[in-house]
Tab-separated table of C-alpha atoms and ligand atoms in Angstrom:
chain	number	residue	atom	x	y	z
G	465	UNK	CA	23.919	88.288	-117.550
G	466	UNK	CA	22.936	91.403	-115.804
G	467	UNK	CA	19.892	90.225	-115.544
G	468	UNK	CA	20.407	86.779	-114.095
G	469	UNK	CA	22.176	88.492	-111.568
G	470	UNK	CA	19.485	90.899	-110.821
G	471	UNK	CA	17.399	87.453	-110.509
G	472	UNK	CA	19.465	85.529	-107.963
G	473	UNK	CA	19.730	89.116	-106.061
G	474	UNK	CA	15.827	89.167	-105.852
G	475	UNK	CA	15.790	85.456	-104.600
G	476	UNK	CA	18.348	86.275	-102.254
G	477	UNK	CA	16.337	89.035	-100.865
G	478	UNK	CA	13.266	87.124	-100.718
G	479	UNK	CA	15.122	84.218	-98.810
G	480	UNK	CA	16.605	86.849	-96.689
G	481	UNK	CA	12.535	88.551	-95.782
G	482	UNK	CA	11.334	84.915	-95.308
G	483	UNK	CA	13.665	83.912	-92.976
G	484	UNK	CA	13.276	87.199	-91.217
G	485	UNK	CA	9.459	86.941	-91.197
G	486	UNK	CA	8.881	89.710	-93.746
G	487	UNK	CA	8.018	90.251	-96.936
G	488	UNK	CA	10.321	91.308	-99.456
G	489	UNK	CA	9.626	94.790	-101.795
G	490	UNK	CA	11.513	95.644	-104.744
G	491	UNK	CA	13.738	98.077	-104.465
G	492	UNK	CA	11.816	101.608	-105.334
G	493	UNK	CA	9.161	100.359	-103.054
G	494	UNK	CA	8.299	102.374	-100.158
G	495	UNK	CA	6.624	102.018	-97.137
G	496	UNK	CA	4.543	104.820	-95.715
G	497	UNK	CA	3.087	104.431	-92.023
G	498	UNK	CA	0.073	106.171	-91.467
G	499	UNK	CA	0.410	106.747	-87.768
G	500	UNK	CA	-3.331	107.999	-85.835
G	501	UNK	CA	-4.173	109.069	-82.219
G	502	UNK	CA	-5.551	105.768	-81.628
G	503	UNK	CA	-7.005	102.532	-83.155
G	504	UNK	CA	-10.402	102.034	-83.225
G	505	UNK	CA	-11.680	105.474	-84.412
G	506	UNK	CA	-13.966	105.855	-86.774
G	507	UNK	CA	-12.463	108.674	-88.362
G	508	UNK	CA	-9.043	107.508	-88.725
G	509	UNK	CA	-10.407	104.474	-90.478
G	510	UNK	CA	-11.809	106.239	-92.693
G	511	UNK	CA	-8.447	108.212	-93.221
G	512	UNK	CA	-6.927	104.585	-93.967
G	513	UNK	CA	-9.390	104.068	-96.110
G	514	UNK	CA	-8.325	107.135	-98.449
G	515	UNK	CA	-4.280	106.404	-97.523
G	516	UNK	CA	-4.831	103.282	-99.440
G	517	UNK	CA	-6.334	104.507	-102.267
G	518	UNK	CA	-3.434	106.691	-102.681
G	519	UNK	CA	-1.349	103.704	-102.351
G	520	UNK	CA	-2.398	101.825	-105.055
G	521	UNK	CA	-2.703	104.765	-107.309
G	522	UNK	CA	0.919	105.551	-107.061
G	523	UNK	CA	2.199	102.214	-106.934
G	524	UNK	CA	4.502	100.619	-105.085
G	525	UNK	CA	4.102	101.990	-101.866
G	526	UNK	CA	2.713	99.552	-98.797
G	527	UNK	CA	0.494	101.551	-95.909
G	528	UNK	CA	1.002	101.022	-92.448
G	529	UNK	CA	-1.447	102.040	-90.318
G	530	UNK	CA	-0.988	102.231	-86.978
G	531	UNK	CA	-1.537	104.157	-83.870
G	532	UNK	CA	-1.636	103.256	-80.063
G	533	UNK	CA	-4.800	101.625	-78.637
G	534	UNK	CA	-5.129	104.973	-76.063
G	535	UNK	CA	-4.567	108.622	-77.202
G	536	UNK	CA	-1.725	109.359	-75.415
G	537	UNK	CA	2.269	110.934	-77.074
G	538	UNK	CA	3.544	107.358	-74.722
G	539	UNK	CA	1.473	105.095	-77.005
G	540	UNK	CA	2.953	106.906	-80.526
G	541	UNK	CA	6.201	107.678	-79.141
G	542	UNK	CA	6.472	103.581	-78.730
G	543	UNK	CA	5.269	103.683	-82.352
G	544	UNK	CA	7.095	106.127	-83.845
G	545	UNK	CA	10.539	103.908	-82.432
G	546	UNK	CA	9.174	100.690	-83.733
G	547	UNK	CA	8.117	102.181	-87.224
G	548	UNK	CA	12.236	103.756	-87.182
G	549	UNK	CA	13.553	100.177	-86.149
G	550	UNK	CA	11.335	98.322	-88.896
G	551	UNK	CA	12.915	101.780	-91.227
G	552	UNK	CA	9.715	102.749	-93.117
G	553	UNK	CA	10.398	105.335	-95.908
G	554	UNK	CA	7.979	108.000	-94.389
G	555	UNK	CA	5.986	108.664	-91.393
G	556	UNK	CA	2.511	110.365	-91.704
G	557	UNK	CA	1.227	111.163	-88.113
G	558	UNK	CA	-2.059	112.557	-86.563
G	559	UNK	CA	0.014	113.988	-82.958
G	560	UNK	CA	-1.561	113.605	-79.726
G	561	UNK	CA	0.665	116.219	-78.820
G	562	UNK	CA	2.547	118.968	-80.243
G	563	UNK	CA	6.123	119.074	-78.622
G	564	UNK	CA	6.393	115.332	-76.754
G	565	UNK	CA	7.147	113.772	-80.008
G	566	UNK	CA	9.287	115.917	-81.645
G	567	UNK	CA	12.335	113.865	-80.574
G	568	UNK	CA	11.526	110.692	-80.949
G	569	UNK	CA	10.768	112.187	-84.581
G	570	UNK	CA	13.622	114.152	-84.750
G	571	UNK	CA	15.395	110.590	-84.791
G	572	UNK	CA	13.519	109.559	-87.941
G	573	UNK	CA	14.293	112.488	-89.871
G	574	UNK	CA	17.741	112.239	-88.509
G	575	UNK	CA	17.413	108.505	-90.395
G	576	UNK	CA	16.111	109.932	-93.656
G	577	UNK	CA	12.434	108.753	-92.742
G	578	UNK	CA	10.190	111.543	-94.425
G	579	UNK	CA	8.045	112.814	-91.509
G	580	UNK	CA	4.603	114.605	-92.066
G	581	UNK	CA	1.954	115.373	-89.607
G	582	UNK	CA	-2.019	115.768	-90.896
G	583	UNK	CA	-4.994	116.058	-89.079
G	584	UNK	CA	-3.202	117.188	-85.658
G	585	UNK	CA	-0.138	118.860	-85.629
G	586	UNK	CA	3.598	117.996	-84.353
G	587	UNK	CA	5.726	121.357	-83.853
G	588	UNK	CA	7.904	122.562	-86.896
G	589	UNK	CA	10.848	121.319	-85.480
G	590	UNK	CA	9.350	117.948	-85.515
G	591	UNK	CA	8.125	117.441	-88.853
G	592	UNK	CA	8.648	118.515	-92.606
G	593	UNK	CA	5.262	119.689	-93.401
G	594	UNK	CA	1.936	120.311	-91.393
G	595	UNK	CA	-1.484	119.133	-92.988
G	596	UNK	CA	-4.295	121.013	-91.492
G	597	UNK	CA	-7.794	119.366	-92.755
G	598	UNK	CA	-9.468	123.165	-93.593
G	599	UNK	CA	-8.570	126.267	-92.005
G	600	UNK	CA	-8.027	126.675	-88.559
G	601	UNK	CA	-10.068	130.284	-88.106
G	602	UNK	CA	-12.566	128.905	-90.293
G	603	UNK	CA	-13.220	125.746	-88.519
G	604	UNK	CA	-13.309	127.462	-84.413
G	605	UNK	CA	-15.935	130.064	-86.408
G	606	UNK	CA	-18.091	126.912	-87.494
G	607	UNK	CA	-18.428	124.910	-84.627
G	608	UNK	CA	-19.986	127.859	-82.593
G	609	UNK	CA	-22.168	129.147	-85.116
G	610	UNK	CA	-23.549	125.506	-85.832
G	611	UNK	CA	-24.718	126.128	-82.211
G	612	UNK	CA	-25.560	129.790	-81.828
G	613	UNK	CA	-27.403	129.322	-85.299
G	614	UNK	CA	-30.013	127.214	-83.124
G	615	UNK	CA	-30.220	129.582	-79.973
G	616	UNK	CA	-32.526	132.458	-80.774
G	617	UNK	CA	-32.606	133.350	-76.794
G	618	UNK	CA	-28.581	132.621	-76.497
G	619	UNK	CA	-27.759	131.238	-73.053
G	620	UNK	CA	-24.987	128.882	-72.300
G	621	UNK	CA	-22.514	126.203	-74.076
G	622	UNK	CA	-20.145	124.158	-73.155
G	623	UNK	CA	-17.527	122.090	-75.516
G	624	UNK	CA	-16.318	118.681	-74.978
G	625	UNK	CA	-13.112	118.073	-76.775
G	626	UNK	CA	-10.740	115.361	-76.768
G	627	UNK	CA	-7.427	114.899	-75.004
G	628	UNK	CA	-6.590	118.443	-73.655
G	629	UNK	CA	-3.469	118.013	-75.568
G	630	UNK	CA	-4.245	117.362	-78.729
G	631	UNK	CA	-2.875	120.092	-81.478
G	632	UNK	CA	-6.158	120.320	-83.524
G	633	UNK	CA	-9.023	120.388	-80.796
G	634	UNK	CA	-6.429	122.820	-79.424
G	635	UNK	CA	-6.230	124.947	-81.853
G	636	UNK	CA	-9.887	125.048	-82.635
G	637	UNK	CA	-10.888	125.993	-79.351
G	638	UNK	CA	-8.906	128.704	-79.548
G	639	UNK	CA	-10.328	129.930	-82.663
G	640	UNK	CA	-13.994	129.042	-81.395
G	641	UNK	CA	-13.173	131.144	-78.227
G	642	UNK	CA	-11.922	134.482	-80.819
G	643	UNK	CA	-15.414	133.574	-82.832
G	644	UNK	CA	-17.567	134.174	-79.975
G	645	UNK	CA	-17.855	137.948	-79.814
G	646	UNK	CA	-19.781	137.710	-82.697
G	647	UNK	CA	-22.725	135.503	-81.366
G	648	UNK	CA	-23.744	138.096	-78.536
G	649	UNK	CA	-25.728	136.325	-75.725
G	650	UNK	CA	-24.075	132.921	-76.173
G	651	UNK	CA	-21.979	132.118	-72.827
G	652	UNK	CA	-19.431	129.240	-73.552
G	653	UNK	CA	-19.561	127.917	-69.930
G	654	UNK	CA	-17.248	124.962	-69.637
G	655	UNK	CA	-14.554	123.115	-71.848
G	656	UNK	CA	-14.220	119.350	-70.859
G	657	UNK	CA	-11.929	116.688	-72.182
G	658	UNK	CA	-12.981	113.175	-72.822
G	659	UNK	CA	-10.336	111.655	-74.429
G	660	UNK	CA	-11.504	110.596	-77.464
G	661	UNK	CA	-12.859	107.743	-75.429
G	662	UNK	CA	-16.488	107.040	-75.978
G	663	UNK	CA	-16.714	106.198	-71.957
G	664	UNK	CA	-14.993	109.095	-70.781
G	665	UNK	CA	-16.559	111.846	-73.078
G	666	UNK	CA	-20.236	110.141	-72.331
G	667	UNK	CA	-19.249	110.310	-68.614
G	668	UNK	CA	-18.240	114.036	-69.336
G	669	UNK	CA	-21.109	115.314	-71.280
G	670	UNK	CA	-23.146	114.057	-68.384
G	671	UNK	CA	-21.134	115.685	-66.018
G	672	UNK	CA	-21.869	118.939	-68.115
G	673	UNK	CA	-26.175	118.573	-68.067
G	674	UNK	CA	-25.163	118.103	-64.019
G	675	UNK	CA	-22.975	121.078	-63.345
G	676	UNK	CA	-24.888	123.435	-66.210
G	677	UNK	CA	-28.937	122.481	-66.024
G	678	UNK	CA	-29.381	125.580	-68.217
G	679	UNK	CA	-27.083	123.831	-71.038
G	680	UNK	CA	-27.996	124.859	-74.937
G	681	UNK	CA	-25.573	122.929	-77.060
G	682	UNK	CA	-22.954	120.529	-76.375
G	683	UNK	CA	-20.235	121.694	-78.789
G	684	UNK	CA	-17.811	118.366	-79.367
G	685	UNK	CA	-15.213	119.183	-81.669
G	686	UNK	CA	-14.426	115.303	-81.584
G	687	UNK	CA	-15.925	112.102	-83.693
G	688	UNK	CA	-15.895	110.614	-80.920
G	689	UNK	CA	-17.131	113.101	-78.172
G	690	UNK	CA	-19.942	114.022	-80.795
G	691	UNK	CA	-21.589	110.953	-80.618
G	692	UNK	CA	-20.959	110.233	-77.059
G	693	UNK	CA	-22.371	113.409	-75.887
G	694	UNK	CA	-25.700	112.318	-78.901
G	695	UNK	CA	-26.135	109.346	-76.393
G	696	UNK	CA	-25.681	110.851	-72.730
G	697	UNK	CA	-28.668	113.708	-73.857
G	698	UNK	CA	-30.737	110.936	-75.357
G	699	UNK	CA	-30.162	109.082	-72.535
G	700	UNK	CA	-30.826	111.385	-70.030
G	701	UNK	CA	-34.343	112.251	-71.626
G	702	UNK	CA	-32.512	115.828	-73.018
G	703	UNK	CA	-32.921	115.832	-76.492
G	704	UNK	CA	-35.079	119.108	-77.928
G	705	UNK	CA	-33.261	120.945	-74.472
G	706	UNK	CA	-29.341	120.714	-75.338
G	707	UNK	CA	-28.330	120.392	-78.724
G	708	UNK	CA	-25.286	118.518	-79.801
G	709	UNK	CA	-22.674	119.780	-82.386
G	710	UNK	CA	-19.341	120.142	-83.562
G	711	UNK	CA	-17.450	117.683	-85.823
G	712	UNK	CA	-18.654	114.236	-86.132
G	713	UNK	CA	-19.341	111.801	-89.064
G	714	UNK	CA	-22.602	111.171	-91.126
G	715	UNK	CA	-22.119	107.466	-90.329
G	716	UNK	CA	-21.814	107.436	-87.055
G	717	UNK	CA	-24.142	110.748	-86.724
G	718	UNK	CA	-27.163	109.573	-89.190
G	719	UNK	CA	-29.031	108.507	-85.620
G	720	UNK	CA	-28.357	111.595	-83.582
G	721	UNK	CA	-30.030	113.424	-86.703
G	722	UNK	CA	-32.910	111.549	-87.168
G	723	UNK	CA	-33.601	111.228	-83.397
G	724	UNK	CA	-32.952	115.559	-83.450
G	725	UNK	CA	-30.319	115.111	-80.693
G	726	UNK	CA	-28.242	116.759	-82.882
G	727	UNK	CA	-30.007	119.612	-84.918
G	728	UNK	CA	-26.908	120.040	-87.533
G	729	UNK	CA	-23.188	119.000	-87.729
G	730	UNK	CA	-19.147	119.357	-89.772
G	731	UNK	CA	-16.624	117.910	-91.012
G	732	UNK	CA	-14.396	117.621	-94.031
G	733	UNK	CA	-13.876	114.690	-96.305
G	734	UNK	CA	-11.735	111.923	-93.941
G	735	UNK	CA	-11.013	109.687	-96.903
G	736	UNK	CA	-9.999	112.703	-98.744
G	737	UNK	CA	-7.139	113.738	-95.810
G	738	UNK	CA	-6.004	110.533	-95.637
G	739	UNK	CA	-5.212	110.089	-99.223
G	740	UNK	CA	-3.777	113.654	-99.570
G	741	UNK	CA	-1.347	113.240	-96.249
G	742	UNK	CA	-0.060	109.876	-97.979
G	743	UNK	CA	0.037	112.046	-101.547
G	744	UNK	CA	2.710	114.412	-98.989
G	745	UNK	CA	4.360	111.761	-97.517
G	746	UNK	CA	5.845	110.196	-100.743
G	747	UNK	CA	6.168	113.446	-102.390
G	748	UNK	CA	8.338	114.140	-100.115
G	749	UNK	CA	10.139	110.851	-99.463
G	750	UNK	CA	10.808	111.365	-103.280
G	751	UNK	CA	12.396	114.476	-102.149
G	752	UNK	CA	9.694	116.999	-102.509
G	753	UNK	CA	11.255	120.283	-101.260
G	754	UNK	CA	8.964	121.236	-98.721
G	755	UNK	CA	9.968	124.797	-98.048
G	756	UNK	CA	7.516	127.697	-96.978
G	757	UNK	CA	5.975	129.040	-100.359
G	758	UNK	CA	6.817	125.276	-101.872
G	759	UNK	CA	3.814	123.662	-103.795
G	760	UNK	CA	3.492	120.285	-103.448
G	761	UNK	CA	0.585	117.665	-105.527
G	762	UNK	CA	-1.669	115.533	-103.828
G	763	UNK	CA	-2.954	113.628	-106.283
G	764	UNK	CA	-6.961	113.856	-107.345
G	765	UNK	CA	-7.223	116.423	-104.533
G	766	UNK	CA	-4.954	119.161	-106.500
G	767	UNK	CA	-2.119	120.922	-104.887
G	768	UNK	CA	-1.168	122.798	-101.597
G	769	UNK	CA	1.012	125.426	-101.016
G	770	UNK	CA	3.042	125.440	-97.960
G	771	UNK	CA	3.042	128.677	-95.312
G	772	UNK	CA	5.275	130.301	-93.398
G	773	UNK	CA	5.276	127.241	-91.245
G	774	UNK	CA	5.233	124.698	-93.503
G	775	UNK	CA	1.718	124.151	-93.258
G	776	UNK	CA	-1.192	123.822	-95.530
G	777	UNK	CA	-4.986	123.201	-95.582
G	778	UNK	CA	-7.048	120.437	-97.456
G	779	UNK	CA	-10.442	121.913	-98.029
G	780	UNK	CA	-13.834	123.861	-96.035
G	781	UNK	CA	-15.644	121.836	-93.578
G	782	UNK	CA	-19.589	120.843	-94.691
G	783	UNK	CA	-22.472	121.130	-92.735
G	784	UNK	CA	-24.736	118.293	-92.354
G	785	UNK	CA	-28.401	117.918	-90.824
G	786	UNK	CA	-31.635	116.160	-91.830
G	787	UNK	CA	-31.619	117.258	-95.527
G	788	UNK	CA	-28.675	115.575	-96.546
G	789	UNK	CA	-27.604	113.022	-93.708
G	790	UNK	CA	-28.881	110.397	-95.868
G	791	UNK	CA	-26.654	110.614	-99.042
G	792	UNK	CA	-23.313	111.058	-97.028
G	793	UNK	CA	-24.348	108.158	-94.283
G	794	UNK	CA	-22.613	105.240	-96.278
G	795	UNK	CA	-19.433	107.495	-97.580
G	796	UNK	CA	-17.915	107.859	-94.431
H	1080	RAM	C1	-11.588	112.721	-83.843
H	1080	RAM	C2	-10.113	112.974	-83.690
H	1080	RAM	C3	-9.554	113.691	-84.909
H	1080	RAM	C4	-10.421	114.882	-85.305
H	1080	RAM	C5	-11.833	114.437	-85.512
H	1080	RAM	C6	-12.743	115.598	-85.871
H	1080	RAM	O1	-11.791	111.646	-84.720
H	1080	RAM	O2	-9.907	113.730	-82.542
H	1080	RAM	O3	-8.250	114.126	-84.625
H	1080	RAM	O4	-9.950	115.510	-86.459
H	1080	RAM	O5	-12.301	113.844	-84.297
């Protein structure tokens, strides 16, 4: 009996979903949107790539990734109301900016949509929990010594970042800027912002060679300023003069290597962040308490324990450069 009923319930709901152009999920299904700066970047693909392997190891949960086609808090903020209209069980978001979404994700929260950032922060009040891929200190330390390592003489650098309001790039400018006592003789020169769009950042880092004709390194704490910046000094005949750096991936960098526009490079495990913001997200849609000192699993990738501000870190950046480009190349 009970279960007949539990039948003609199911077909109801499916009639229900078809009619309505969706697709029906059982009822301890959840729905977990995995929300980047922008579509079309490498590196959040490559996130999506390790949200859905978390997916179908937990079961039952359906990704949606998503993201505005420009980097801009507009763009998610337009997101962020759609994914609390279609009512998704949690909201996993990479922020292009720290405090212009909190309300709109505020609202979700205030629907009982579980709401994590990763990657790039949103501002406590904003979210449950804070992702950071490595440490903060460690990773602003990094990206100048991958350049100073590489200037004997010193002399001057300049970093191209992406959107100049972007949490992470942010925050790792800041800790770059603290680093640079250390690496005496090494001038950082300019910071420009391109956007995270390969036009704009290429147009940027040859802006930079203009303005700064003694330029070292390009430092490019971006995927996507990386490689743009790789092609404006190959382009411009500069490679062996200015050495690019910062945070890119051995796909998209294996070139820039080879070519020795780029000497050596970072970055952490994207498939790995992915699947451990989406291990957050329905750890705490399950009700997770995610309270400073709180530790919460991740799956394959262990645990993290949550700070003061309710914020963790994955893992240490790696370094990569001609000796081991060619192993990491086809990973991500
Ligand atoms: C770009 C994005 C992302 C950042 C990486 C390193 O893909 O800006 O937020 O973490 O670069």
């Amino acid at each position: 009996m009970k279960r007949r009923t539990l039948t003609s319930l199911t077909a109801g709901l499916s009639l229900a979903a078809g009619l309505f152009g969706t697709t029906a999920i059982a009822a301890d299904d959840m729905r977990i949107a995995l929300v980047v700066k922008a579509l079309g970047i490498g590196f959040f693909e490559a996130a999506a790539e390790g949200a859905k392997e978390a997916a179908a190891e937990l079961g039952g949960v359906e990704i949606i990734y998503t993201g505005p086609t420009d980097t801009t808090a507009e763009g998610q903020i337009e997101v962020i109301n759609s994914l609390i209209a279609q009512g998704v069980d949690a909201i996993a978001i990479s922020a292009n900016d720290p405090d212009a979404l909190v309300p709109s994700l505020k609202k979700a929260m205030s629907r009982g949509i579980a709401v994590v950032s990763w990657d790039s922060g949103v501002a406590p009040e904003g979210r449950q929990m804070h992702l950071n891929p490595s440490s903060t200190d460690l990773i602003g330390n990094t990206i100048i010594k991958l350049a100073a390592d590489h200037m004997p003489d010193g002399g001057d650098v300049a970093i191209l970042s992406a959107t100049a309001t972007a949490t992470n790039q942010n925050a790792w400018i800041e800790a770059a800027k603290k680093a640079l006592p250390s690496y005496p003789g090494v001038n950082l020169a300019a910071t420009v912002y391109g956007d995270d769009l390969s036009d704009k950042s290429y147009r940027e880092a040859q802006g930079l060679m203009t303005s700064y004709p003694d330029l070292k390194a390009i430092i490019a704490p971006t995927t996507v300023g990386i490689l743009a910046s790789c092609q404006a000094v190959t382009d411009a005949g500069k490679v062996g003069e200015i050495n690019v750096t910062g945070l890119g991936l051995p796909s998209e960098m294996a070139g820039c290597v080879d070519s020795g526009a780029t000497k050596s490079f970072a970055i952490w495990n994207p498939i790995d962040l992915g699947y451990s913001a989406v291990m957050l997200a329905h750890a705490i849609a399950k009700g997770a308490d995610a309270a400073p000192g709180a530790e919460i699993p991740m799956g394959r990738m262990g645990s993290v324990k949550l700070d003061d501000t309710n914020s963790a870190a994955m893992s240490d950046p790696f370094t990569y450069d001609s000796s081991n480009i060619d192993q990491f190349k086809s990973i991500f």
